[in-house]
Amino acid sequence: FFSSSKSSIMASIQKALVDSK
């Protein structure tokens, strides 16, 4: 659960960072 969830969270954060630029 935490492994796949962490990956999804990291992807979401990276996407947010890219979108914020």
PDB file of C-alpha atoms in Angstrom:
ATOM      1  CA  PHE A   1       0.000   0.000   0.000  1.00  0.00           C
ATOM      2  CA  PHE A   2       2.592   2.547   1.084  1.00  0.00           C
ATOM      3  CA  SER A   3       4.983   1.648  -1.723  1.00  0.00           C
ATOM      4  CA  SER A   4       2.525   2.279  -4.559  1.00  0.00           C
ATOM      5  CA  SER A   5       0.974   5.191  -2.686  1.00  0.00           C
ATOM      6  CA  LYS A   6       4.374   6.836  -2.272  1.00  0.00           C
ATOM      7  CA  SER A   7       5.031   6.550  -5.987  1.00  0.00           C
ATOM      8  CA  SER A   8       1.681   8.136  -6.806  1.00  0.00           C
ATOM      9  CA  ILE A   9       2.263  10.928  -4.301  1.00  0.00           C
ATOM     10  CA  MET A  10       5.735  11.639  -5.675  1.00  0.00           C
ATOM     11  CA  ALA A  11       4.369  11.761  -9.219  1.00  0.00           C
ATOM     12  CA  SER A  12       1.598  14.125  -8.129  1.00  0.00           C
ATOM     13  CA  ILE A  13       4.088  16.397  -6.373  1.00  0.00           C
ATOM     14  CA  GLN A  14       6.401  16.498  -9.383  1.00  0.00           C
ATOM     15  CA  LYS A  15       3.458  17.280 -11.662  1.00  0.00           C
ATOM     16  CA  ALA A  16       2.354  20.068  -9.330  1.00  0.00           C
ATOM     17  CA  LEU A  17       5.870  21.527  -9.292  1.00  0.00           C
ATOM     18  CA  VAL A  18       6.036  21.480 -13.081  1.00  0.00           C
ATOM     19  CA  ASP A  19       2.568  23.014 -13.426  1.00  0.00           C
ATOM     20  CA  SER A  20       3.419  25.771 -10.939  1.00  0.00           C
ATOM     21  CA  LYS A  21       6.353  26.979 -13.047  1.00  0.00           C
TER      22      LYS A  21
END
